[in-house]
Amino acid sequence: MTALQSEIKLRGRRIFELVDKHPEPLLSKAGFYQRLMALSMRDERFKAQLFRFVDVLPSLRRSSEIVEHLDDYFSDDGFGPLVGVGVRLSRIAPWLSGRILRWNVSGMARQFIAGRNPDDVMATLRKRHAQKIGFTVDLLGEGVVSEAQANEYAARYLDLLEKLARETKNWADPLGKNSELFPVVNLSVKISALYSQINPADPADAIAHLAPKLRPLLRRARELAAFINFDMESYAHKNITLELFKTIFTEEEFKDWPHAGIVIQAYLRDSETDLRELIGWGRARGTRFAVRLVKGAYWDYETTKSRQNGSHSPVFLQKPESDANFEALTRVLFENESVVTAAFGSHNARSIAYAQALADELGIDRSRFEFQLLYGMAGPIKRALVKMGYRVREYCPVGELLPGMAYLVRRLLENTSNEGFLRAKFAENVSEEELLRDPRELIRADGASPLGSPIPAKAQDRRYQNDASLRAQRGDIFKNAPLVSFVYKESQDKMQSALREARKRFGEKYPLVIGGEKVWTNELTPSVNPSAPEEIVGYGSEAGIPEAERAVKAARAAFGKWSWTPFEERARLVERAADILERRRYELSAIEVFEVGKPWNEADADIREAIDFCRFYAHEMRRLGRPKLTQQVPGEESYHHYWPRGVAFVIAPWNFPIAILCGMASAAVVTGNTAIMKPSEQSIVCGAMLMQVFEEAGVPPGVLNFLSGRGSVIGAHLVDHKDVNLIAFTGSREVGLRIWQSAGVTQPGQRELKHVICEMGGKNAMIVDADADLGEAVGYSIYSAFGYQGQKCSALSRLILLEENYNRVMERLIPAAASLRVGNPEEPGIMVGPVIDEAAYRRILDYIEIGKKEATLAYQAKEVPPQGYFIPPTIFTDVKPNMRIAREEIFGPVLSVLKVRDLDEALEVANGTDYALTGGFFSRSPANIDRVKAQLEAGNVYINRSCTGAVVGRHPFGGFKMSGGGTKAGGEDYLLHFLVPRVVTENTSRLGLVPEETSEYRDEFLWPNPK
Ligand SMILES: Cc1cc2nc3c(=O)[nH]c(=O)nc-3n(C[C@H](O)[C@H](O)[C@H](O)COP(=O)(O)OP(=O)(O)OC[C@H]3O[C@@H](n4cnc5c(N)ncnc54)[C@H](O)[C@@H]3O)c2cc1C
């Protein structure tokens, strides 16, 4: 063992010795809290229910509500005995149990929250000062949804600073040495509380908004000789926080101010790079600064998010990796002590002992760095460190319970975490030797942690992974493509450069493609940029009836061979298309930004969806392709299988210009049909790009044909064509119903019944329950209603609020809408861009006029760009279900708010339209959630999240009633609409002799063999 390792052990043992002198259980508050935490550690399901209950409790106002929730959360699933007394009491004396519970949970929160307000917290701070423990104070309330909230938060910070400075004027430094490095007053700030529109793709915008809010605080802190620390939040905020820190503290005014600090999270794989860059910056700046090194508080969130997205996790997956990295970064900090003051935010005796031992080895005086620990946690360790003569500072959150809930739940998770140091030491009595082991010895090459699995056991089961299909066969796996993360500078740069390149190609002309040949016509249709209509993104050749006829002939001619081509070959074709889409991802996203006004992340999501459609349908075709035995019967075998229908006519809208066109076309082609695809007249360039992708993938001539032109001319002609067998349409109700009707008429010479896949619009509703998390409900509602200007068929159009909640939601909703960034989506971080064209612009403005007559205009944005088809986000209140704005599809950034008595009426209103596409519900009542799941009339029902953003394979998408024919794009039934089923039966007995067994699958019936 090296000298350093021996010293670490020595230090660690000394800490334990001091801790054991005044032992304190992990859960220092006896009674209710202790019992619940102990139960949580024994039963993961109980823990989940408990934390959910704790989360909702502060927002419940009546005792009866508390009791109902208690019952809902704990009566089922065998938890009755665990919380038996509570549940029984709640039935006998609901008023009493409601109060007791609230009191108990408040007590639980008080364990971690140092005070409700600045006055309140002073008592705690004084007590700690007497114990030689310093403080850093944090105002609870991260993740604001509006600028009004953010400004209020900034003002409260300034107040807090004044108060703390006044009250601690005469406080001396506890060590009386190097005190100039450690001001008494220390504030911790979170950027997500100071700006509501932070978008990782646009650090410049975030900094431009955050810096002016921070400067007055920093200025005053400097005058008052206080210290300001930037806390670190989720990974999405990390680069912006670092950038902001460097920008602001390089400014002339703050360049020579040493009392600024930032957090580095050792659980991040890129934390060492960040720290080294920060130190390089600090050296160039020439003034000291501080770093609080922590492991990180968002591990569960980061791993869940990356697993949902199928992307690489930014955090280490083995706990000892984070521990080892913490030690490595401790060394980096100490080796650069001349410019950076270190603070170690940890409760782990090994991590702490490492810092102590290394400081000694490097000759760094113990008064030149500090240990920071959280209020309400690891009291004995704090006392031990003081005793050992170290600097100790406590992180003290201040605020009310409601805004503090996210913080409280993070602490509860930390205390009960399987892998946490505190639980191991104070609840499970793991041996000192084990707790002080070098974490590097514990890292396992196979990725599994010896202290337990780094990823919950369930998640390791393939079936619970993002990439797993529950029906996968023969090793064939469908995996969603991850979304591009614009957190990374590299992604931002790639997108900027793709936009520049796309601009250079403005005005290019795109041909039709028929039977593998490029076809030019005399007419060219321009496609314009809705943000700047004088800019022509490209021209598409306009097909007329002759080209439409030619396309049908080509498709029909290609059908024979293609329909006999093995499904594996067809699946590989669409998979190659997916690979090409992936390769050209940024280029295609950039074209969408210009041609249909999509914000960056929405454009990227569209290309991702196209990739997913290709891979998912390839996967599904392999599942459906082989003839399958219907029953095992001696002497007879019957195989059920599918044939393609013939020529498919694919008609797509402009709002998902590549994804929807690609989804319908790839489904047609992979199932053995041949297809003619017609893009929307507003998104010809995107359509032409998709055709290029399929050509490069090697689609045989005639199998896929590209026909841009007017719906009223070629569209109508092909829908009625006797040789078109299948129509796949996504678009407006008006056109959809016409197609449905025309396709029902048999034309002379027609030999097949036409099959119509018809997906139309919606009038989507979201209900907000009385106990909903209002921050989430408002944030998601705003995104669902105004993201991509409300032009998704899934967009929220009717927000239904219960009377009880109405004022509280509206108080947040209007300021949140007023904070939205409206502008040219070429800029990163814009959420609301232009609507698609002049006709849409006029139609939506007309609806706004109707709304003004029918209801009350509650909000309308004042500033939108003067050029381009920009409509100000608009909210109407006093909307009644029978009004036009509550019934008709507007397809723009217009939201109607309807007030209802209770959930019964909410459901009645939500279901009272012609449409049934998407719908949503915000609630934390399990009983109400169950009811809405059962009763809300929508093809896609979303609980506690946005009602847009369906993911292929995960959220098969499509509605019923006047929203569509019940087909589900990206779902397991979808391909069946492109196929006709067939059964072949053979008597296999000869003279009473029968084969013993018949195999479940056969290879395809292929004739003539195309090879
Ligand atoms: C004063 C103070 C301020 C803080 N400020 C911030 C802040 O601004 N931002 C922030 O994010 N955190 C912050 N933290 C850290 C956070 O809140 C946790 O307290 C801290 O991560 C716990 O680490 P530990 O060393 O005390 O405990 P340990 O039990 O040794 O470590 C637990 C930590 O290990 C990591 N971990 C857990 N499981 C795994 C796994 N399977 N694989 C990899 N890593 C894993 C997680 O980071 C987890 O929190 C702060 C902590 C303190 C004490």
mmCIF file of C-alpha atoms in Angstrom, residues 442-560:
data_model
loop_
_atom_site.group_PDB
_atom_site.id
_atom_site.type_symbol
_atom_site.label_atom_id
_atom_site.label_comp_id
_atom_site.label_asym_id
_atom_site.label_seq_id
_atom_site.Cartn_x
_atom_site.Cartn_y
_atom_site.Cartn_z
ATOM 1 C CA LEU A 442 -13.856 -1.620 -7.043
ATOM 2 C CA ILE A 443 -14.335 -0.621 -10.657
ATOM 3 C CA ARG A 444 -15.281 -3.663 -12.644
ATOM 4 C CA ALA A 445 -14.194 -4.079 -16.206
ATOM 5 C CA ASP A 446 -17.508 -5.752 -17.061
ATOM 6 C CA GLY A 447 -19.409 -2.653 -16.014
ATOM 7 C CA ALA A 448 -21.115 -4.212 -13.000
ATOM 8 C CA SER A 449 -20.545 -2.730 -9.598
ATOM 9 C CA PRO A 450 -19.632 -5.001 -6.678
ATOM 10 C CA LEU A 451 -21.731 -2.826 -4.402
ATOM 11 C CA GLY A 452 -24.764 -3.708 -6.395
ATOM 12 C CA SER A 453 -25.887 -3.206 -9.873
ATOM 13 C CA PRO A 454 -25.252 0.285 -11.258
ATOM 14 C CA ILE A 455 -28.454 0.122 -13.231
ATOM 15 C CA PRO A 456 -31.572 -1.249 -11.569
ATOM 16 C CA ALA A 457 -31.915 -4.962 -12.208
ATOM 17 C CA LYS A 458 -35.090 -4.443 -14.188
ATOM 18 C CA ALA A 459 -33.371 -2.080 -16.549
ATOM 19 C CA GLN A 460 -30.691 -4.625 -17.286
ATOM 20 C CA ASP A 461 -33.298 -6.967 -18.623
ATOM 21 C CA ARG A 462 -33.282 -6.447 -22.374
ATOM 22 C CA ARG A 463 -37.034 -6.057 -22.380
ATOM 23 C CA TYR A 464 -36.767 -2.857 -20.360
ATOM 24 C CA GLN A 465 -34.188 -1.211 -22.574
ATOM 25 C CA ASN A 466 -34.919 1.453 -25.097
ATOM 26 C CA ASP A 467 -33.639 -0.657 -27.933
ATOM 27 C CA ALA A 468 -35.638 -3.741 -27.168
ATOM 28 C CA SER A 469 -38.682 -4.839 -29.024
ATOM 29 C CA LEU A 470 -40.958 -7.023 -26.986
ATOM 30 C CA ARG A 471 -41.638 -9.112 -30.044
ATOM 31 C CA ALA A 472 -38.131 -9.333 -31.432
ATOM 32 C CA GLN A 473 -37.337 -12.574 -33.188
ATOM 33 C CA ARG A 474 -34.242 -14.167 -34.512
ATOM 34 C CA GLY A 475 -31.963 -11.660 -32.805
ATOM 35 C CA ASP A 476 -33.545 -8.824 -34.722
ATOM 36 C CA ILE A 477 -33.692 -5.679 -32.618
ATOM 37 C CA PHE A 478 -35.239 -2.336 -33.354
ATOM 38 C CA LYS A 479 -33.436 0.563 -31.737
ATOM 39 C CA ASN A 480 -34.630 4.168 -31.784
ATOM 40 C CA ALA A 481 -32.052 6.604 -33.097
ATOM 41 C CA PRO A 482 -31.060 9.035 -30.338
ATOM 42 C CA LEU A 483 -31.990 12.689 -30.733
ATOM 43 C CA VAL A 484 -29.099 15.026 -31.440
ATOM 44 C CA SER A 485 -28.073 16.740 -28.226
ATOM 45 C CA PHE A 486 -27.512 20.422 -28.836
ATOM 46 C CA VAL A 487 -25.861 20.621 -25.433
ATOM 47 C CA TYR A 488 -22.635 19.905 -27.279
ATOM 48 C CA LYS A 489 -20.822 22.722 -29.006
ATOM 49 C CA GLU A 490 -19.917 20.286 -31.756
ATOM 50 C CA SER A 491 -23.616 19.688 -32.552
ATOM 51 C CA GLN A 492 -24.312 23.418 -32.494
ATOM 52 C CA ASP A 493 -21.430 24.035 -34.904
ATOM 53 C CA LYS A 494 -22.548 21.254 -37.225
ATOM 54 C CA MET A 495 -26.044 22.689 -37.364
ATOM 55 C CA GLN A 496 -24.781 26.218 -38.019
ATOM 56 C CA SER A 497 -22.603 24.970 -40.818
ATOM 57 C CA ALA A 498 -25.457 22.892 -42.287
ATOM 58 C CA LEU A 499 -27.628 26.010 -42.292
ATOM 59 C CA ARG A 500 -24.931 27.957 -44.134
ATOM 60 C CA GLU A 501 -24.585 25.167 -46.693
ATOM 61 C CA ALA A 502 -28.346 24.883 -47.148
ATOM 62 C CA ARG A 503 -28.519 28.601 -47.819
ATOM 63 C CA LYS A 504 -25.960 28.269 -50.586
ATOM 64 C CA ARG A 505 -28.279 25.837 -52.338
ATOM 65 C CA PHE A 506 -31.310 28.102 -52.264
ATOM 66 C CA GLY A 507 -33.071 28.234 -55.611
ATOM 67 C CA GLU A 508 -31.974 24.782 -56.821
ATOM 68 C CA LYS A 509 -34.427 22.900 -59.016
ATOM 69 C CA TYR A 510 -35.628 19.385 -58.304
ATOM 70 C CA PRO A 511 -37.025 16.969 -60.874
ATOM 71 C CA LEU A 512 -39.780 14.405 -60.657
ATOM 72 C CA VAL A 513 -38.540 10.826 -60.520
ATOM 73 C CA ILE A 514 -40.597 8.316 -62.505
ATOM 74 C CA GLY A 515 -39.499 4.761 -63.222
ATOM 75 C CA GLY A 516 -35.990 5.645 -62.106
ATOM 76 C CA GLU A 517 -35.714 8.599 -64.509
ATOM 77 C CA LYS A 518 -35.451 12.255 -63.656
ATOM 78 C CA VAL A 519 -38.314 14.067 -65.325
ATOM 79 C CA TRP A 520 -38.466 17.831 -65.848
ATOM 80 C CA THR A 521 -41.649 19.640 -66.765
ATOM 81 C CA ASN A 522 -42.243 23.143 -68.048
ATOM 82 C CA GLU A 523 -43.764 24.290 -64.802
ATOM 83 C CA LEU A 524 -41.662 24.916 -61.700
ATOM 84 C CA THR A 525 -43.244 25.417 -58.292
ATOM 85 C CA PRO A 526 -41.285 27.641 -55.901
ATOM 86 C CA SER A 527 -41.012 26.678 -52.251
ATOM 87 C CA VAL A 528 -40.411 29.656 -49.974
ATOM 88 C CA ASN A 529 -38.946 30.254 -46.544
ATOM 89 C CA PRO A 530 -41.889 31.193 -44.307
ATOM 90 C CA SER A 531 -39.587 33.282 -42.097
ATOM 91 C CA ALA A 532 -38.572 35.359 -45.139
ATOM 92 C CA PRO A 533 -40.995 34.687 -47.988
ATOM 93 C CA GLU A 534 -38.838 36.508 -50.518
ATOM 94 C CA GLU A 535 -36.305 33.671 -50.190
ATOM 95 C CA ILE A 536 -36.930 30.689 -52.422
ATOM 96 C CA VAL A 537 -35.576 27.515 -50.900
ATOM 97 C CA GLY A 538 -35.981 25.551 -54.122
ATOM 98 C CA TYR A 539 -38.202 24.763 -57.080
ATOM 99 C CA GLY A 540 -39.944 21.514 -57.788
ATOM 100 C CA SER A 541 -40.980 20.360 -61.232
ATOM 101 C CA GLU A 542 -44.729 20.346 -61.316
ATOM 102 C CA ALA A 543 -46.331 17.124 -62.444
ATOM 103 C CA GLY A 544 -49.518 17.176 -64.509
ATOM 104 C CA ILE A 545 -51.854 14.377 -65.527
ATOM 105 C CA PRO A 546 -49.426 12.903 -68.116
ATOM 106 C CA GLU A 547 -46.698 12.505 -65.490
ATOM 107 C CA ALA A 548 -49.206 11.057 -63.049
ATOM 108 C CA GLU A 549 -50.210 8.477 -65.663
ATOM 109 C CA ARG A 550 -46.588 7.685 -66.372
ATOM 110 C CA ALA A 551 -45.927 7.208 -62.663
ATOM 111 C CA VAL A 552 -48.819 4.749 -62.283
ATOM 112 C CA LYS A 553 -47.557 2.750 -65.263
ATOM 113 C CA ALA A 554 -44.019 2.690 -63.897
ATOM 114 C CA ALA A 555 -45.205 1.625 -60.458
ATOM 115 C CA ARG A 556 -47.459 -1.057 -61.890
ATOM 116 C CA ALA A 557 -44.684 -2.379 -64.106
ATOM 117 C CA ALA A 558 -42.298 -2.603 -61.170
ATOM 118 C CA PHE A 559 -44.834 -4.265 -58.899
ATOM 119 C CA GLY A 560 -44.538 -7.803 -60.236
#
